[in-house]
mmCIF file of C-alpha atoms and ligand atoms in Angstrom:
data_model
loop_
_atom_site.group_PDB
_atom_site.id
_atom_site.type_symbol
_atom_site.label_atom_id
_atom_site.label_comp_id
_atom_site.label_asym_id
_atom_site.label_seq_id
_atom_site.Cartn_x
_atom_site.Cartn_y
_atom_site.Cartn_z
ATOM 1 C CA MET J 1 32.051 85.436 -25.781
ATOM 2 C CA ASN J 2 30.710 85.341 -29.270
ATOM 3 C CA GLY J 3 27.569 83.310 -28.785
ATOM 4 C CA ILE J 4 29.297 80.781 -26.616
ATOM 5 C CA ASP J 5 27.797 80.997 -23.142
ATOM 6 C CA VAL J 6 29.354 78.128 -21.159
ATOM 7 C CA ALA J 7 27.484 79.182 -17.982
ATOM 8 C CA ALA J 8 24.104 79.168 -19.719
ATOM 9 C CA ALA J 9 24.869 75.711 -21.286
ATOM 10 C CA LEU J 10 25.794 74.355 -17.746
ATOM 11 C CA ALA J 11 22.703 75.929 -16.249
ATOM 12 C CA ALA J 12 20.505 74.356 -18.941
ATOM 13 C CA PHE J 13 22.087 71.031 -18.269
ATOM 14 C CA ARG J 14 21.594 71.259 -14.584
ATOM 15 C CA ALA J 15 17.883 72.196 -14.951
ATOM 16 C CA ALA J 16 17.335 69.189 -17.179
ATOM 17 C CA LEU J 17 19.236 66.937 -14.798
ATOM 18 C CA ALA J 18 17.154 68.151 -11.830
ATOM 19 C CA GLU J 19 14.061 66.947 -13.561
ATOM 20 C CA ALA J 20 15.561 63.472 -14.440
ATOM 21 C CA ASP J 21 14.376 60.951 -11.857
ATOM 22 C CA SER J 22 15.061 57.712 -13.696
ATOM 23 C CA PRO J 23 18.039 55.920 -15.325
ATOM 24 C CA GLU J 24 16.292 56.536 -18.691
ATOM 25 C CA ALA J 25 15.630 60.198 -18.137
ATOM 26 C CA ILE J 26 19.321 60.716 -17.030
ATOM 27 C CA GLU J 27 20.365 58.864 -20.303
ATOM 28 C CA ARG J 28 18.276 61.308 -22.260
ATOM 29 C CA VAL J 29 19.982 64.283 -20.583
ATOM 30 C CA ARG J 30 23.451 62.636 -21.180
ATOM 31 C CA ARG J 31 22.665 62.353 -24.889
ATOM 32 C CA ALA J 32 21.338 66.005 -25.104
ATOM 33 C CA HIS J 33 24.346 67.513 -23.150
ATOM 34 C CA THR J 34 27.273 65.392 -24.147
ATOM 35 C CA GLY J 35 26.316 64.345 -27.729
ATOM 36 C CA LYS J 36 27.630 65.828 -30.907
ATOM 37 C CA LYS J 37 24.856 68.380 -31.076
ATOM 38 C CA SER J 38 25.072 69.362 -27.393
ATOM 39 C CA PRO J 39 25.621 73.044 -26.696
ATOM 40 C CA LEU J 40 29.167 72.361 -25.331
ATOM 41 C CA LYS J 41 30.223 70.292 -28.275
ATOM 42 C CA LEU J 42 28.827 72.932 -30.731
ATOM 43 C CA ALA J 43 30.717 75.561 -28.788
ATOM 44 C CA LEU J 44 33.995 73.663 -29.073
ATOM 45 C CA ARG J 45 33.427 73.402 -32.819
ATOM 46 C CA ASN J 46 32.657 77.063 -32.985
ATOM 47 C CA LEU J 47 35.924 77.989 -31.242
ATOM 48 C CA ARG J 48 37.223 79.366 -34.559
ATOM 49 C CA SER J 49 34.779 82.248 -34.210
ATOM 50 C CA VAL J 50 36.358 83.311 -30.941
ATOM 51 C CA PRO J 51 39.096 85.888 -31.197
ATOM 52 C CA PRO J 52 42.418 84.098 -31.023
ATOM 53 C CA GLU J 53 43.541 85.799 -27.851
ATOM 54 C CA ASP J 54 40.402 84.450 -25.984
ATOM 55 C CA ARG J 55 40.402 80.928 -27.542
ATOM 56 C CA ARG J 56 42.503 79.253 -25.008
ATOM 57 C CA ALA J 57 40.500 80.517 -22.030
ATOM 58 C CA VAL J 58 37.191 79.701 -23.711
ATOM 59 C CA ALA J 59 38.319 76.264 -24.658
ATOM 60 C CA GLN J 60 39.439 75.648 -20.984
ATOM 61 C CA SER J 61 36.097 76.655 -19.649
ATOM 62 C CA ILE J 62 34.232 74.481 -22.166
ATOM 63 C CA ASN J 63 36.430 71.536 -21.148
ATOM 64 C CA ALA J 64 35.975 72.236 -17.498
ATOM 65 C CA ALA J 65 32.127 72.457 -18.010
ATOM 66 C CA GLN J 66 32.182 69.119 -19.904
ATOM 67 C CA SER J 67 34.049 67.431 -17.009
ATOM 68 C CA GLN J 68 31.596 68.977 -14.600
ATOM 69 C CA VAL J 69 28.696 67.611 -16.724
ATOM 70 C CA GLU J 70 30.253 64.116 -16.799
ATOM 71 C CA SER J 71 30.749 64.077 -13.125
ATOM 72 C CA GLU J 72 27.309 65.417 -12.303
ATOM 73 C CA LEU J 73 25.761 62.807 -14.569
ATOM 74 C CA SER J 74 27.588 59.968 -12.872
ATOM 75 C CA ALA J 75 26.532 61.310 -9.442
ATOM 76 C CA ALA J 76 22.959 61.599 -10.557
ATOM 77 C CA ALA J 77 22.967 58.068 -12.076
ATOM 78 C CA ALA J 78 24.266 56.657 -8.812
ATOM 79 C CA ARG J 79 21.653 58.631 -6.781
ATOM 80 C CA VAL J 80 18.752 57.404 -8.952
ATOM 81 C CA LEU J 81 19.972 53.771 -8.666
ATOM 82 C CA ALA J 82 20.323 54.091 -4.911
ATOM 83 C CA ALA J 83 16.833 55.598 -4.726
ATOM 84 C CA ALA J 84 15.374 52.739 -6.870
ATOM 85 C CA ARG J 85 17.058 50.151 -4.583
ATOM 86 C CA GLU J 86 15.774 51.959 -1.562
ATOM 87 C CA ALA J 87 12.224 51.829 -2.968
ATOM 88 C CA ARG J 88 12.565 48.170 -3.847
ATOM 89 C CA LEU J 89 13.674 47.322 -0.366
ATOM 90 C CA GLU J 90 10.837 49.404 1.092
ATOM 91 C CA ALA J 91 8.336 47.512 -1.070
ATOM 92 C CA ASP J 92 9.807 44.114 -0.248
ATOM 93 C CA TRP J 93 10.098 44.691 3.498
ATOM 94 C CA MET J 94 8.591 42.108 5.685
ATOM 95 C CA ASP J 95 8.188 41.868 9.320
ATOM 96 C CA LEU J 96 10.001 38.754 10.367
ATOM 97 C CA THR J 97 8.876 39.148 13.901
ATOM 98 C CA LEU J 98 5.134 38.501 12.860
ATOM 99 C CA PRO J 99 3.925 35.076 13.761
ATOM 100 C CA GLY J 100 3.686 32.967 10.615
ATOM 101 C CA ALA J 101 0.532 31.501 9.159
ATOM 102 C CA SER J 102 0.351 28.228 11.007
ATOM 103 C CA THR J 103 -0.379 24.922 9.115
ATOM 104 C CA PRO J 104 -2.926 22.867 10.935
ATOM 105 C CA ARG J 105 -1.280 19.831 12.568
ATOM 106 C CA GLY J 106 -2.252 16.401 11.470
ATOM 107 C CA SER J 107 -2.593 13.548 13.911
ATOM 108 C CA ARG J 108 -2.001 9.847 13.761
ATOM 109 C CA HIS J 109 -4.757 7.542 12.723
ATOM 110 C CA PRO J 110 -6.377 5.771 15.677
ATOM 111 C CA LEU J 111 -5.142 2.446 14.244
ATOM 112 C CA THR J 112 -1.476 3.690 13.914
ATOM 113 C CA GLU J 113 -1.895 5.078 17.416
ATOM 114 C CA VAL J 114 -3.041 1.678 18.858
ATOM 115 C CA GLU J 115 -0.422 -0.179 16.832
ATOM 116 C CA ARG J 116 2.286 1.998 18.210
ATOM 117 C CA GLN J 117 1.167 1.428 21.773
ATOM 118 C CA CYS J 118 1.035 -2.368 21.175
ATOM 119 C CA LEU J 119 4.502 -2.322 19.803
ATOM 120 C CA ALA J 120 5.788 -0.264 22.742
ATOM 121 C CA VAL J 121 4.299 -2.689 25.248
ATOM 122 C CA MET J 122 5.692 -5.693 23.235
ATOM 123 C CA ARG J 123 9.152 -4.020 23.149
ATOM 124 C CA GLN J 124 9.061 -3.747 26.993
ATOM 125 C CA LEU J 125 8.776 -7.566 27.045
ATOM 126 C CA GLY J 126 11.616 -8.121 24.613
ATOM 127 C CA PHE J 127 9.508 -8.876 21.501
ATOM 128 C CA VAL J 128 11.178 -7.783 18.201
ATOM 129 C CA PRO J 129 8.937 -6.620 15.369
ATOM 130 C CA VAL J 130 8.807 -8.660 12.051
ATOM 131 C CA GLU J 131 6.799 -8.363 8.967
ATOM 132 C CA GLY J 132 5.084 -10.842 6.585
ATOM 133 C CA PRO J 133 3.388 -10.556 3.254
ATOM 134 C CA GLU J 134 -0.363 -9.874 2.902
ATOM 135 C CA VAL J 135 -0.497 -12.009 -0.260
ATOM 136 C CA GLU J 136 0.537 -15.269 1.348
ATOM 137 C CA ASN J 137 1.251 -18.906 0.359
ATOM 138 C CA PRO J 138 -1.494 -21.038 1.786
ATOM 139 C CA TYR J 139 0.987 -23.205 3.360
ATOM 140 C CA PHE J 140 1.938 -20.551 5.860
ATOM 141 C CA ASN J 141 -1.674 -19.292 6.385
ATOM 142 C CA PHE J 142 -3.068 -22.862 6.788
ATOM 143 C CA ASP J 143 -1.058 -26.052 6.395
ATOM 144 C CA ALA J 144 1.881 -25.126 8.591
ATOM 145 C CA LEU J 145 -0.520 -24.081 11.278
ATOM 146 C CA ASN J 146 -2.208 -27.491 11.316
ATOM 147 C CA ILE J 147 -5.195 -26.228 9.344
ATOM 148 C CA PRO J 148 -5.608 -28.968 6.751
ATOM 149 C CA GLU J 149 -7.561 -28.886 3.449
ATOM 150 C CA HIS J 150 -10.944 -29.887 4.922
ATOM 151 C CA HIS J 151 -10.830 -27.353 7.854
ATOM 152 C CA PRO J 152 -13.764 -24.957 7.730
ATOM 153 C CA ALA J 153 -11.368 -21.933 7.869
ATOM 154 C CA ARG J 154 -10.148 -22.959 4.598
ATOM 155 C CA ASP J 155 -13.515 -22.869 3.028
ATOM 156 C CA LEU J 156 -13.687 -20.526 0.036
ATOM 157 C CA GLN J 157 -16.355 -18.681 1.905
ATOM 158 C CA ASP J 158 -13.881 -17.261 4.447
ATOM 159 C CA THR J 159 -10.775 -16.674 2.216
ATOM 160 C CA PHE J 160 -9.935 -14.502 -0.688
ATOM 161 C CA TRP J 161 -7.995 -16.593 -3.109
ATOM 162 C CA VAL J 162 -5.922 -14.754 -5.632
ATOM 163 C CA ASP J 163 -4.061 -15.987 -8.813
ATOM 164 C CA ASN J 164 -1.305 -18.582 -8.537
ATOM 165 C CA ASN J 165 -3.083 -20.300 -5.669
ATOM 166 C CA LEU J 166 -2.140 -17.572 -3.266
ATOM 167 C CA VAL J 167 -4.370 -16.182 -0.445
ATOM 168 C CA LEU J 168 -4.934 -12.880 1.088
ATOM 169 C CA ARG J 169 -3.693 -13.880 4.598
ATOM 170 C CA THR J 170 -6.614 -14.510 6.936
ATOM 171 C CA HIS J 171 -4.693 -13.767 10.021
ATOM 172 C CA THR J 172 -1.218 -12.549 11.136
ATOM 173 C CA THR J 173 -0.472 -16.088 12.497
ATOM 174 C CA SER J 174 0.836 -16.798 9.053
ATOM 175 C CA VAL J 175 3.915 -14.754 10.039
ATOM 176 C CA GLN J 176 4.488 -17.044 12.963
ATOM 177 C CA ALA J 177 4.625 -20.015 10.513
ATOM 178 C CA ARG J 178 7.020 -18.131 8.203
ATOM 179 C CA GLU J 179 9.302 -17.104 11.004
ATOM 180 C CA LEU J 180 9.396 -20.475 12.632
ATOM 181 C CA SER J 181 10.126 -22.131 9.304
ATOM 182 C CA LYS J 182 13.425 -20.182 9.332
ATOM 183 C CA HIS J 183 14.452 -22.279 12.415
ATOM 184 C CA PRO J 184 15.383 -19.342 14.533
ATOM 185 C CA ALA J 185 17.675 -19.483 17.480
ATOM 186 C CA LEU J 186 15.997 -19.643 20.899
ATOM 187 C CA PRO J 187 14.736 -17.792 22.825
ATOM 188 C CA PHE J 188 12.633 -16.497 19.949
ATOM 189 C CA LYS J 189 10.290 -13.618 20.621
ATOM 190 C CA VAL J 190 8.675 -11.703 17.743
ATOM 191 C CA VAL J 191 5.675 -9.518 17.235
ATOM 192 C CA SER J 192 3.926 -8.889 13.971
ATOM 193 C CA MET J 193 1.114 -6.536 12.975
ATOM 194 C CA GLY J 194 -0.836 -5.673 9.862
ATOM 195 C CA ARG J 195 -3.845 -6.116 7.616
ATOM 196 C CA VAL J 196 -5.703 -9.389 7.361
ATOM 197 C CA TYR J 197 -8.534 -10.350 4.946
ATOM 198 C CA ARG J 198 -11.630 -12.419 5.216
ATOM 199 C CA ASN J 199 -14.539 -13.011 2.814
ATOM 200 C CA GLU J 200 -17.013 -11.778 5.436
ATOM 201 C CA ALA J 201 -20.383 -10.221 5.108
ATOM 202 C CA VAL J 202 -19.673 -6.697 6.407
ATOM 203 C CA ASP J 203 -21.618 -5.602 9.430
ATOM 204 C CA ALA J 204 -21.015 -3.359 12.533
ATOM 205 C CA THR J 205 -18.381 -5.780 13.977
ATOM 206 C CA HIS J 206 -17.151 -7.616 10.807
ATOM 207 C CA LEU J 207 -15.092 -6.268 7.915
ATOM 208 C CA ALA J 208 -13.480 -7.952 4.886
ATOM 209 C CA MET J 209 -10.222 -6.248 5.876
ATOM 210 C CA PHE J 210 -9.031 -5.426 9.272
ATOM 211 C CA HIS J 211 -5.866 -5.377 11.453
ATOM 212 C CA GLN J 212 -4.357 -7.790 13.743
ATOM 213 C CA PHE J 213 -1.294 -8.077 15.946
ATOM 214 C CA GLU J 214 0.365 -11.150 16.937
ATOM 215 C CA GLY J 215 3.071 -12.318 19.346
ATOM 216 C CA ILE J 216 4.987 -15.513 19.558
ATOM 217 C CA TRP J 217 7.576 -16.621 22.154
ATOM 218 C CA VAL J 218 9.451 -19.947 21.880
ATOM 219 C CA GLU J 219 11.948 -20.985 24.508
ATOM 220 C CA LYS J 220 12.808 -23.788 26.826
ATOM 221 C CA GLY J 221 10.678 -24.276 29.778
ATOM 222 C CA LEU J 222 7.741 -21.953 28.906
ATOM 223 C CA THR J 223 4.497 -22.906 30.721
ATOM 224 C CA PHE J 224 0.919 -21.835 30.721
ATOM 225 C CA ALA J 225 1.724 -19.469 33.554
ATOM 226 C CA HIS J 226 4.128 -17.597 31.221
ATOM 227 C CA LEU J 227 1.243 -17.285 28.764
ATOM 228 C CA LYS J 228 -1.216 -16.064 31.432
ATOM 229 C CA ALA J 229 1.329 -13.534 32.870
ATOM 230 C CA THR J 230 2.301 -12.192 29.468
ATOM 231 C CA LEU J 231 -1.277 -11.713 28.420
ATOM 232 C CA ALA J 232 -2.330 -10.030 31.736
ATOM 233 C CA PHE J 233 0.587 -7.751 31.403
ATOM 234 C CA ILE J 234 -0.252 -6.766 27.877
ATOM 235 C CA VAL J 235 -4.006 -6.340 28.343
ATOM 236 C CA GLU J 236 -3.276 -4.265 31.575
ATOM 237 C CA ALA J 237 -0.792 -2.007 29.666
ATOM 238 C CA LEU J 238 -3.220 -1.469 26.737
ATOM 239 C CA TYR J 239 -6.617 -1.231 28.471
ATOM 240 C CA GLY J 240 -5.608 -0.406 32.054
ATOM 241 C CA PRO J 241 -6.413 -2.585 35.095
ATOM 242 C CA GLY J 242 -9.571 -4.523 34.702
ATOM 243 C CA LYS J 243 -11.071 -7.947 35.212
ATOM 244 C CA LEU J 244 -9.898 -10.677 32.810
ATOM 245 C CA ARG J 245 -11.538 -13.961 31.988
ATOM 246 C CA PHE J 246 -9.826 -16.917 30.381
ATOM 247 C CA LYS J 247 -12.035 -19.299 28.594
ATOM 248 C CA PRO J 248 -11.305 -22.529 26.735
ATOM 249 C CA LYS J 249 -11.087 -22.213 22.983
ATOM 250 C CA TYR J 250 -9.972 -24.235 19.907
ATOM 251 C CA TYR J 251 -7.224 -23.128 17.570
ATOM 252 C CA PRO J 252 -5.557 -25.829 15.489
ATOM 253 C CA TYR J 253 -2.086 -24.308 16.179
ATOM 254 C CA THR J 254 -2.220 -24.133 19.952
ATOM 255 C CA GLU J 255 -2.907 -26.587 22.647
ATOM 256 C CA PRO J 256 -4.304 -25.690 25.059
ATOM 257 C CA SER J 257 -6.103 -22.721 23.544
ATOM 258 C CA VAL J 258 -7.723 -19.879 25.289
ATOM 259 C CA GLY J 259 -9.835 -16.855 24.531
ATOM 260 C CA VAL J 260 -9.336 -13.823 26.796
ATOM 261 C CA ASP J 261 -12.264 -11.683 27.734
ATOM 262 C CA LEU J 262 -12.200 -8.299 29.316
ATOM 263 C CA ALA J 263 -14.982 -7.023 31.659
ATOM 264 C CA CYS J 264 -17.016 -4.541 29.526
ATOM 265 C CA ALA J 265 -16.073 -1.004 30.635
ATOM 266 C CA SER J 266 -19.430 0.368 29.238
ATOM 267 C CA CYS J 267 -21.775 -1.580 31.393
ATOM 268 C CA ASP J 268 -19.778 -2.777 34.500
ATOM 269 C CA ALA J 269 -20.028 -6.214 33.362
ATOM 270 C CA THR J 270 -23.875 -6.466 33.538
ATOM 271 C CA GLY J 271 -24.448 -6.671 29.802
ATOM 272 C CA CYS J 272 -25.032 -4.096 26.981
ATOM 273 C CA SER J 273 -24.923 -3.640 23.305
ATOM 274 C CA ALA J 274 -21.149 -3.212 23.200
ATOM 275 C CA CYS J 275 -20.476 -6.609 24.856
ATOM 276 C CA SER J 276 -21.813 -10.013 25.270
ATOM 277 C CA GLY J 277 -23.195 -10.580 28.772
ATOM 278 C CA GLY J 278 -20.662 -8.105 30.374
ATOM 279 C CA TRP J 279 -17.564 -9.470 28.572
ATOM 280 C CA VAL J 280 -15.608 -8.420 25.419
ATOM 281 C CA THR J 281 -13.481 -10.887 23.850
ATOM 282 C CA ILE J 282 -10.204 -9.367 22.904
ATOM 283 C CA LEU J 283 -7.755 -11.995 21.966
ATOM 284 C CA GLY J 284 -7.017 -15.624 21.177
ATOM 285 C CA ALA J 285 -3.962 -17.456 22.520
ATOM 286 C CA GLY J 286 -2.452 -20.684 23.598
ATOM 287 C CA MET J 287 0.561 -22.902 23.925
ATOM 288 C CA ILE J 288 2.030 -23.609 20.503
ATOM 289 C CA HIS J 289 0.906 -27.071 19.410
ATOM 290 C CA PRO J 290 3.610 -29.832 19.677
ATOM 291 C CA LYS J 291 2.884 -30.691 16.030
ATOM 292 C CA LEU J 292 4.046 -27.299 15.003
ATOM 293 C CA LEU J 293 7.154 -27.452 17.200
ATOM 294 C CA ILE J 294 8.075 -30.786 15.690
ATOM 295 C CA GLN J 295 7.327 -29.611 12.155
ATOM 296 C CA PHE J 296 9.713 -26.695 12.601
ATOM 297 C CA GLY J 297 12.527 -28.789 14.127
ATOM 298 C CA TYR J 298 12.053 -28.367 17.791
ATOM 299 C CA ASP J 299 11.715 -31.016 20.423
ATOM 300 C CA PRO J 300 8.294 -30.450 22.200
ATOM 301 C CA ASP J 301 9.641 -32.208 25.360
ATOM 302 C CA GLU J 302 12.358 -29.532 25.598
ATOM 303 C CA VAL J 303 11.012 -26.444 24.000
ATOM 304 C CA SER J 304 7.528 -24.807 24.298
ATOM 305 C CA GLY J 305 6.047 -21.740 23.018
ATOM 306 C CA ILE J 306 3.226 -19.232 23.641
ATOM 307 C CA ALA J 307 1.272 -17.328 20.977
ATOM 308 C CA PHE J 308 -1.503 -14.836 20.979
ATOM 309 C CA GLY J 309 -3.397 -12.623 18.439
ATOM 310 C CA LEU J 310 -5.478 -9.520 18.975
ATOM 311 C CA GLY J 311 -7.715 -7.668 16.676
ATOM 312 C CA THR J 312 -6.153 -4.141 16.544
ATOM 313 C CA THR J 313 -9.136 -2.751 14.655
ATOM 314 C CA ARG J 314 -11.526 -3.879 17.354
ATOM 315 C CA MET J 315 -9.079 -2.645 20.037
ATOM 316 C CA ALA J 316 -8.857 0.820 18.417
ATOM 317 C CA ALA J 317 -12.651 1.110 18.089
ATOM 318 C CA GLN J 318 -13.148 0.234 21.747
ATOM 319 C CA SER J 319 -10.541 2.726 22.949
ATOM 320 C CA TYR J 320 -12.035 5.478 20.866
ATOM 321 C CA GLY J 321 -15.604 4.575 21.858
ATOM 322 C CA MET J 322 -16.756 3.685 18.373
ATOM 323 C CA SER J 323 -19.609 1.175 18.069
ATOM 324 C CA GLN J 324 -18.910 0.489 14.349
ATOM 325 C CA LEU J 325 -15.612 -0.669 12.774
ATOM 326 C CA ARG J 326 -16.250 0.615 9.293
ATOM 327 C CA PRO J 327 -15.522 4.264 9.972
ATOM 328 C CA MET J 328 -12.051 3.324 11.014
ATOM 329 C CA TYR J 329 -11.331 2.816 7.230
ATOM 330 C CA VAL J 330 -13.243 5.722 5.841
ATOM 331 C CA PRO J 331 -11.023 8.768 4.997
ATOM 332 C CA ASN J 332 -13.323 11.165 6.813
ATOM 333 C CA LEU J 333 -11.383 14.081 8.298
ATOM 334 C CA THR J 334 -14.184 15.289 10.558
ATOM 335 C CA LEU J 335 -14.416 11.862 12.072
ATOM 336 C CA LEU J 336 -10.688 11.505 12.414
ATOM 337 C CA HIS J 337 -10.395 14.892 14.082
ATOM 338 C CA SER J 338 -13.035 13.993 16.579
ATOM 339 C CA LEU J 339 -11.432 10.617 17.242
ATOM 340 C CA TYR J 340 -8.194 12.417 17.752
ATOM 341 C CA ARG J 341 -9.722 14.659 20.424
ATOM 342 C CA GLY J 342 -11.414 11.580 21.890
ATOM 343 C CA GLN J 343 -14.896 13.059 21.344
ATOM 344 C CA SER J 344 -16.454 10.354 19.166
HETATM 345 N N1 DAH G 401 -5.387 -16.291 14.537
HETATM 346 C C1 DAH G 401 -6.439 -16.165 15.398
HETATM 347 C C2 DAH G 401 -7.616 -15.305 14.853
HETATM 348 O O1 DAH G 401 -7.377 -14.794 13.768
HETATM 349 C C3 DAH G 401 -5.936 -15.504 16.623
HETATM 350 C C4 DAH G 401 -4.844 -16.311 17.468
HETATM 351 C C5 DAH G 401 -5.334 -17.290 18.297
HETATM 352 C C6 DAH G 401 -3.571 -16.112 17.281
HETATM 353 C C7 DAH G 401 -4.559 -18.076 18.917
HETATM 354 C C8 DAH G 401 -2.654 -16.893 17.988
HETATM 355 C C9 DAH G 401 -3.126 -17.889 18.713
HETATM 356 O O2 DAH G 401 -1.395 -16.716 17.776
HETATM 357 O O3 DAH G 401 -2.301 -18.664 19.481
HETATM 358 O O4 DAH G 401 -8.597 -15.302 15.342
#
C-alpha cells in the first residue's frame, strides 16, 4: 500500500487513546492523530504516490479510519468526563442519615423565666402588659405619685439624676402614673415590668439596678378584699401555697398600704439568714391614694384602685436558691447553666 498503512495508524491511535485517562491527555491524542501531521492526514496527502487504480480504495479506507478516530475520541472524552463526575460524587458523598453535630441548647435567664411566669399569672387575671421608659421624667417617678420635693425618696442619695433633669426610674410605679395620666377607660388593668435604678451601696441584697414588676387595677367598687384576694392568688401562683402575712406599710401613693410577707421556706418560719424572723417580704401594695385618683380625673367616691409592686430580681434569686443578688447580673455561663438545672 506504498507506505500507507491505515491499519497501523489506527492501531497506533488506539494504543495512545487507551493510555489517555484525562481530558487533557485525550486532547493530546486528538492533536497527534487528527492534526495536519497525523499519520492519516499525511497518508491522504501522499495519495499521489499510490497507483491510480488503488487510489479510490485507499482514500476510502483513510476516510473511514478518520471517522473511526473521531468517533472513538468523542466516546473516550465522554467516558473520561463521566468517570471524573463519578469520582467527584464519590468524594463529595455524605451520609445524610448520620445524626448531625448538635448545637448545645441555650436556656432563658432566670430573670426572664420569672418575668414570663409573672406575666402569665397576670394575664390569667386579665392584666394587659404595658411598658414605660427607664429614663423618666421626675414628675411620673415622684410628683404624680404624691412624693413631693422634700420626701426622702427624692433625696439625691437614692436617685440617679441624668441630664435635663431626668431620672433613672427608681421603681416601675412610674408606669402607673404615666398610664393613669392618659385617662384610660375603666376597668383599667395593666402590668409592667423592667429595670429600676437606685443609688444604693451594693451588698448581698441591694443593687444599684434591679428588676421590678408592677400591677394596677382601677375600677368602680374595688375594695381591700379585691387587693388581698388578688395578691394571694398571685403569690400562690408564683410561690406555691404558703403562709402570707399582711403588715401595715407606708407608701405615699396608696392608702391604706401594705407589705406582704411570705413564710420563709428555708427555715419553716423559725428564722434564718435568708429571712427576717421567719418571714420574707415580697411585695408592697395598697389601695390607690384618693389624691392620685383625683389628680388623674377620677372621682374617688365612685372609683377605686389597687396597686402592687414586686421585686422580680429578689423573687428570681429566691426561687433559684441564690443567697446573693449580684450573680443574677453577671454573664457567667457556668452559673447560668447551674441555675437552669436548679442546682445552684
Ligand atoms: N414602688 C414600691 C417599691 O419600689 C413598691 C410598691 C408599693 C408598688 C406599693 C406599688 C404599691 O404599686 O402600691 O418598693
